[in-house]
Amino acid sequence: MVLALALLALAAAWWVWMRPTELPMPANTPAASTTATSGQSSPDQPPAEPASTDAEAPLYPLPPEAGDDTLPLPLPAQADGDALVAQAAQDLLGKAQVLQFFQLDALVRRIVATVDNLARPLAPAQLWPVHPTPGRFSAEQTEQGLVIAQANVARYRPLVALAESLPLDGAARLYRHLYPLFQQAYEDLGYPEQYFNDRLVAVLDHLLATPEPAQPLRVQLTPVAGEVPSLRPWVRYEFADAALQQRSSGQKILLRMGADNARRLKTVLAGFRARVAVGADETAQRP
């Protein structure tokens, strides 16, 4: 469940910036764009989507699972998969924390859709696998101008610490065991000839390539036309640096949570990647 915990920490940053005009993706369409692109992506660009619809071997096949009597075999039907994933989360985190933070309905689909969307300009809040995080985004005036307030950085630290507390070996083992459920959800979202683990690794690489600019980051309020005053100004903040504002939803989330929180969460993501990306090109040691 390190995947969901990392999403939880990212969500803390995202919810306080989410614009109310963002709409959920249609239920019967892919969570991601269906416009295929080709070529290699740079760190500044989202990972390219597969250009072919023909079945190909996965780039990062998951290793066979070793026998383990603690994991339920066989897996339940797809309709019952959410209950199994929710129970696994409760075993790792405790029932109270799971009920407090997670959206348990359609949990597998929410996780898959959000992972896919983190490398895109928009990650619809209605598809997140977590509940809204309390609190509002705040900015403070400094000599450099309007910047992200330190109070926001402090808000994310408990969630980052929670992600850091997970045993990565056990989390990766559980992910491998539950992988058929994630793969089926990915196919149901409109990718019948693609592999969710390949997409996960690409998105992880994209998030790990998030820049680390000098702090604090300057922000500004998006102008609103008309005479009616904004009743929720805290949802109108954006980066003053146009290059940062144009980055993907996932990279902007990491930028907003503060440099220290982002580095710590990147370490968790890199550790998980090392345990699920086992292609022939993977030679680096695990973090």
PDB file of N, CA, C and O in Angstrom, residues 34-65:
ATOM      1  N   THR A  34      -6.742   9.640 -24.466  1.00  0.00           N
ATOM      2  CA  THR A  34      -6.617   8.535 -25.400  1.00  0.00           C
ATOM      3  C   THR A  34      -5.795   8.903 -26.610  1.00  0.00           C
ATOM      4  O   THR A  34      -5.665   8.122 -27.543  1.00  0.00           O
ATOM      5  N   THR A  35      -5.244  10.134 -26.613  1.00  0.00           N
ATOM      6  CA  THR A  35      -4.404  10.558 -27.725  1.00  0.00           C
ATOM      7  C   THR A  35      -3.006  10.018 -27.528  1.00  0.00           C
ATOM      8  O   THR A  35      -2.300  10.415 -26.614  1.00  0.00           O
ATOM      9  N   ALA A  36      -2.587   9.079 -28.372  1.00  0.00           N
ATOM     10  CA  ALA A  36      -1.294   8.430 -28.200  1.00  0.00           C
ATOM     11  C   ALA A  36      -0.198   9.318 -28.745  1.00  0.00           C
ATOM     12  O   ALA A  36      -0.352  10.018 -29.728  1.00  0.00           O
ATOM     13  N   THR A  37       0.947   9.284 -28.049  1.00  0.00           N
ATOM     14  CA  THR A  37       2.132   9.981 -28.501  1.00  0.00           C
ATOM     15  C   THR A  37       3.275   9.009 -28.534  1.00  0.00           C
ATOM     16  O   THR A  37       3.202   7.921 -27.982  1.00  0.00           O
ATOM     17  N   SER A  38       4.347   9.403 -29.184  1.00  0.00           N
ATOM     18  CA  SER A  38       5.498   8.526 -29.277  1.00  0.00           C
ATOM     19  C   SER A  38       6.741   9.321 -28.958  1.00  0.00           C
ATOM     20  O   SER A  38       6.728  10.537 -28.885  1.00  0.00           O
ATOM     21  N   GLY A  39       7.834   8.592 -28.785  1.00  0.00           N
ATOM     22  CA  GLY A  39       9.105   9.240 -28.516  1.00  0.00           C
ATOM     23  C   GLY A  39       9.393   9.280 -27.035  1.00  0.00           C
ATOM     24  O   GLY A  39       8.566   8.987 -26.187  1.00  0.00           O
ATOM     25  N   GLN A  40      10.632   9.638 -26.704  1.00  0.00           N
ATOM     26  CA  GLN A  40      11.062   9.686 -25.318  1.00  0.00           C
ATOM     27  C   GLN A  40      10.670  11.020 -24.704  1.00  0.00           C
ATOM     28  O   GLN A  40      10.715  12.060 -25.344  1.00  0.00           O
ATOM     29  N   SER A  41      10.319  10.996 -23.440  1.00  0.00           N
ATOM     30  CA  SER A  41       9.955  12.215 -22.745  1.00  0.00           C
ATOM     31  C   SER A  41      11.143  12.720 -21.954  1.00  0.00           C
ATOM     32  O   SER A  41      11.947  11.955 -21.459  1.00  0.00           O
ATOM     33  N   SER A  42      11.235  14.032 -21.847  1.00  0.00           N
ATOM     34  CA  SER A  42      12.278  14.636 -21.042  1.00  0.00           C
ATOM     35  C   SER A  42      11.770  14.773 -19.622  1.00  0.00           C
ATOM     36  O   SER A  42      10.582  14.625 -19.364  1.00  0.00           O
ATOM     37  N   PRO A  43      12.662  15.070 -18.643  1.00  0.00           N
ATOM     38  CA  PRO A  43      12.191  15.249 -17.265  1.00  0.00           C
ATOM     39  C   PRO A  43      11.143  16.335 -17.131  1.00  0.00           C
ATOM     40  O   PRO A  43      10.371  16.331 -16.191  1.00  0.00           O
ATOM     41  N   ASP A  44      11.128  17.300 -18.065  1.00  0.00           N
ATOM     42  CA  ASP A  44      10.159  18.388 -17.984  1.00  0.00           C
ATOM     43  C   ASP A  44       8.812  18.021 -18.583  1.00  0.00           C
ATOM     44  O   ASP A  44       7.868  18.795 -18.499  1.00  0.00           O
ATOM     45  N   GLN A  45       8.714  16.862 -19.211  1.00  0.00           N
ATOM     46  CA  GLN A  45       7.492  16.470 -19.892  1.00  0.00           C
ATOM     47  C   GLN A  45       6.927  15.206 -19.270  1.00  0.00           C
ATOM     48  O   GLN A  45       7.667  14.376 -18.751  1.00  0.00           O
ATOM     49  N   PRO A  46       5.593  15.026 -19.316  1.00  0.00           N
ATOM     50  CA  PRO A  46       5.008  13.781 -18.849  1.00  0.00           C
ATOM     51  C   PRO A  46       5.526  12.612 -19.663  1.00  0.00           C
ATOM     52  O   PRO A  46       5.876  12.774 -20.833  1.00  0.00           O
ATOM     53  N   PRO A  47       5.593  11.413 -19.088  1.00  0.00           N
ATOM     54  CA  PRO A  47       6.051  10.261 -19.840  1.00  0.00           C
ATOM     55  C   PRO A  47       5.147   9.977 -21.025  1.00  0.00           C
ATOM     56  O   PRO A  47       3.927  10.089 -20.936  1.00  0.00           O
ATOM     57  N   ALA A  48       5.752   9.622 -22.151  1.00  0.00           N
ATOM     58  CA  ALA A  48       4.979   9.365 -23.357  1.00  0.00           C
ATOM     59  C   ALA A  48       4.099   8.138 -23.165  1.00  0.00           C
ATOM     60  O   ALA A  48       4.478   7.162 -22.528  1.00  0.00           O
ATOM     61  N   GLU A  49       2.907   8.203 -23.739  1.00  0.00           N
ATOM     62  CA  GLU A  49       2.010   7.058 -23.691  1.00  0.00           C
ATOM     63  C   GLU A  49       2.358   6.090 -24.808  1.00  0.00           C
ATOM     64  O   GLU A  49       2.932   6.474 -25.823  1.00  0.00           O
ATOM     65  N   PRO A  50       2.002   4.809 -24.638  1.00  0.00           N
ATOM     66  CA  PRO A  50       2.277   3.834 -25.708  1.00  0.00           C
ATOM     67  C   PRO A  50       1.606   4.245 -27.001  1.00  0.00           C
ATOM     68  O   PRO A  50       0.447   4.644 -27.021  1.00  0.00           O
ATOM     69  N   ALA A  51       2.330   4.176 -28.097  1.00  0.00           N
ATOM     70  CA  ALA A  51       1.782   4.571 -29.388  1.00  0.00           C
ATOM     71  C   ALA A  51       1.059   3.431 -30.083  1.00  0.00           C
ATOM     72  O   ALA A  51       0.298   3.636 -31.008  1.00  0.00           O
ATOM     73  N   SER A  52       1.292   2.216 -29.646  1.00  0.00           N
ATOM     74  CA  SER A  52       0.704   1.058 -30.297  1.00  0.00           C
ATOM     75  C   SER A  52      -0.382   0.459 -29.431  1.00  0.00           C
ATOM     76  O   SER A  52      -0.311   0.488 -28.209  1.00  0.00           O
ATOM     77  N   THR A  53      -1.403  -0.076 -30.079  1.00  0.00           N
ATOM     78  CA  THR A  53      -2.457  -0.769 -29.356  1.00  0.00           C
ATOM     79  C   THR A  53      -2.283  -2.275 -29.421  1.00  0.00           C
ATOM     80  O   THR A  53      -3.105  -3.023 -28.908  1.00  0.00           O
ATOM     81  N   ASP A  54      -1.218  -2.741 -30.082  1.00  0.00           N
ATOM     82  CA  ASP A  54      -0.958  -4.168 -30.161  1.00  0.00           C
ATOM     83  C   ASP A  54      -0.311  -4.641 -28.864  1.00  0.00           C
ATOM     84  O   ASP A  54       0.497  -3.951 -28.253  1.00  0.00           O
ATOM     85  N   ALA A  55      -0.658  -5.867 -28.456  1.00  0.00           N
ATOM     86  CA  ALA A  55      -0.106  -6.415 -27.234  1.00  0.00           C
ATOM     87  C   ALA A  55       1.393  -6.615 -27.389  1.00  0.00           C
ATOM     88  O   ALA A  55       1.860  -7.191 -28.364  1.00  0.00           O
ATOM     89  N   GLU A  56       2.161  -6.119 -26.452  1.00  0.00           N
ATOM     90  CA  GLU A  56       3.596  -6.291 -26.431  1.00  0.00           C
ATOM     91  C   GLU A  56       4.009  -6.757 -25.048  1.00  0.00           C
ATOM     92  O   GLU A  56       3.272  -6.639 -24.085  1.00  0.00           O
ATOM     93  N   ALA A  57       5.235  -7.291 -24.952  1.00  0.00           N
ATOM     94  CA  ALA A  57       5.733  -7.722 -23.659  1.00  0.00           C
ATOM     95  C   ALA A  57       5.914  -6.506 -22.757  1.00  0.00           C
ATOM     96  O   ALA A  57       6.301  -5.433 -23.219  1.00  0.00           O
ATOM     97  N   PRO A  58       5.641  -6.631 -21.453  1.00  0.00           N
ATOM     98  CA  PRO A  58       5.811  -5.491 -20.553  1.00  0.00           C
ATOM     99  C   PRO A  58       7.277  -5.081 -20.458  1.00  0.00           C
ATOM    100  O   PRO A  58       8.185  -5.920 -20.519  1.00  0.00           O
ATOM    101  N   LEU A  59       7.500  -3.788 -20.313  1.00  0.00           N
ATOM    102  CA  LEU A  59       8.858  -3.288 -20.121  1.00  0.00           C
ATOM    103  C   LEU A  59       9.402  -3.666 -18.754  1.00  0.00           C
ATOM    104  O   LEU A  59      10.606  -3.898 -18.588  1.00  0.00           O
ATOM    105  N   TYR A  60       8.517  -3.717 -17.766  1.00  0.00           N
ATOM    106  CA  TYR A  60       8.925  -4.015 -16.397  1.00  0.00           C
ATOM    107  C   TYR A  60       8.046  -5.137 -15.839  1.00  0.00           C
ATOM    108  O   TYR A  60       7.155  -4.890 -15.026  1.00  0.00           O
ATOM    109  N   PRO A  61       8.286  -6.362 -16.248  1.00  0.00           N
ATOM    110  CA  PRO A  61       7.485  -7.476 -15.717  1.00  0.00           C
ATOM    111  C   PRO A  61       7.777  -7.688 -14.243  1.00  0.00           C
ATOM    112  O   PRO A  61       8.931  -7.620 -13.800  1.00  0.00           O
ATOM    113  N   LEU A  62       6.735  -7.909 -13.483  1.00  0.00           N
ATOM    114  CA  LEU A  62       6.923  -8.153 -12.064  1.00  0.00           C
ATOM    115  C   LEU A  62       7.477  -9.556 -11.846  1.00  0.00           C
ATOM    116  O   LEU A  62       7.078 -10.502 -12.527  1.00  0.00           O
ATOM    117  N   PRO A  63       8.405  -9.724 -10.896  1.00  0.00           N
ATOM    118  CA  PRO A  63       8.970 -11.057 -10.653  1.00  0.00           C
ATOM    119  C   PRO A  63       7.922 -11.988 -10.074  1.00  0.00           C
ATOM    120  O   PRO A  63       6.950 -11.535  -9.451  1.00  0.00           O
ATOM    121  N   PRO A  64       8.087 -13.290 -10.272  1.00  0.00           N
ATOM    122  CA  PRO A  64       7.138 -14.243  -9.684  1.00  0.00           C
ATOM    123  C   PRO A  64       7.106 -14.095  -8.174  1.00  0.00           C
ATOM    124  O   PRO A  64       8.110 -13.792  -7.529  1.00  0.00           O
ATOM    125  N   GLU A  65       5.938 -14.332  -7.615  1.00  0.00           N
ATOM    126  CA  GLU A  65       5.775 -14.216  -6.173  1.00  0.00           C
ATOM    127  C   GLU A  65       6.262 -15.470  -5.480  1.00  0.00           C
ATOM    128  O   GLU A  65       5.955 -16.588  -5.885  1.00  0.00           O
TER     129      GLU A  65
END
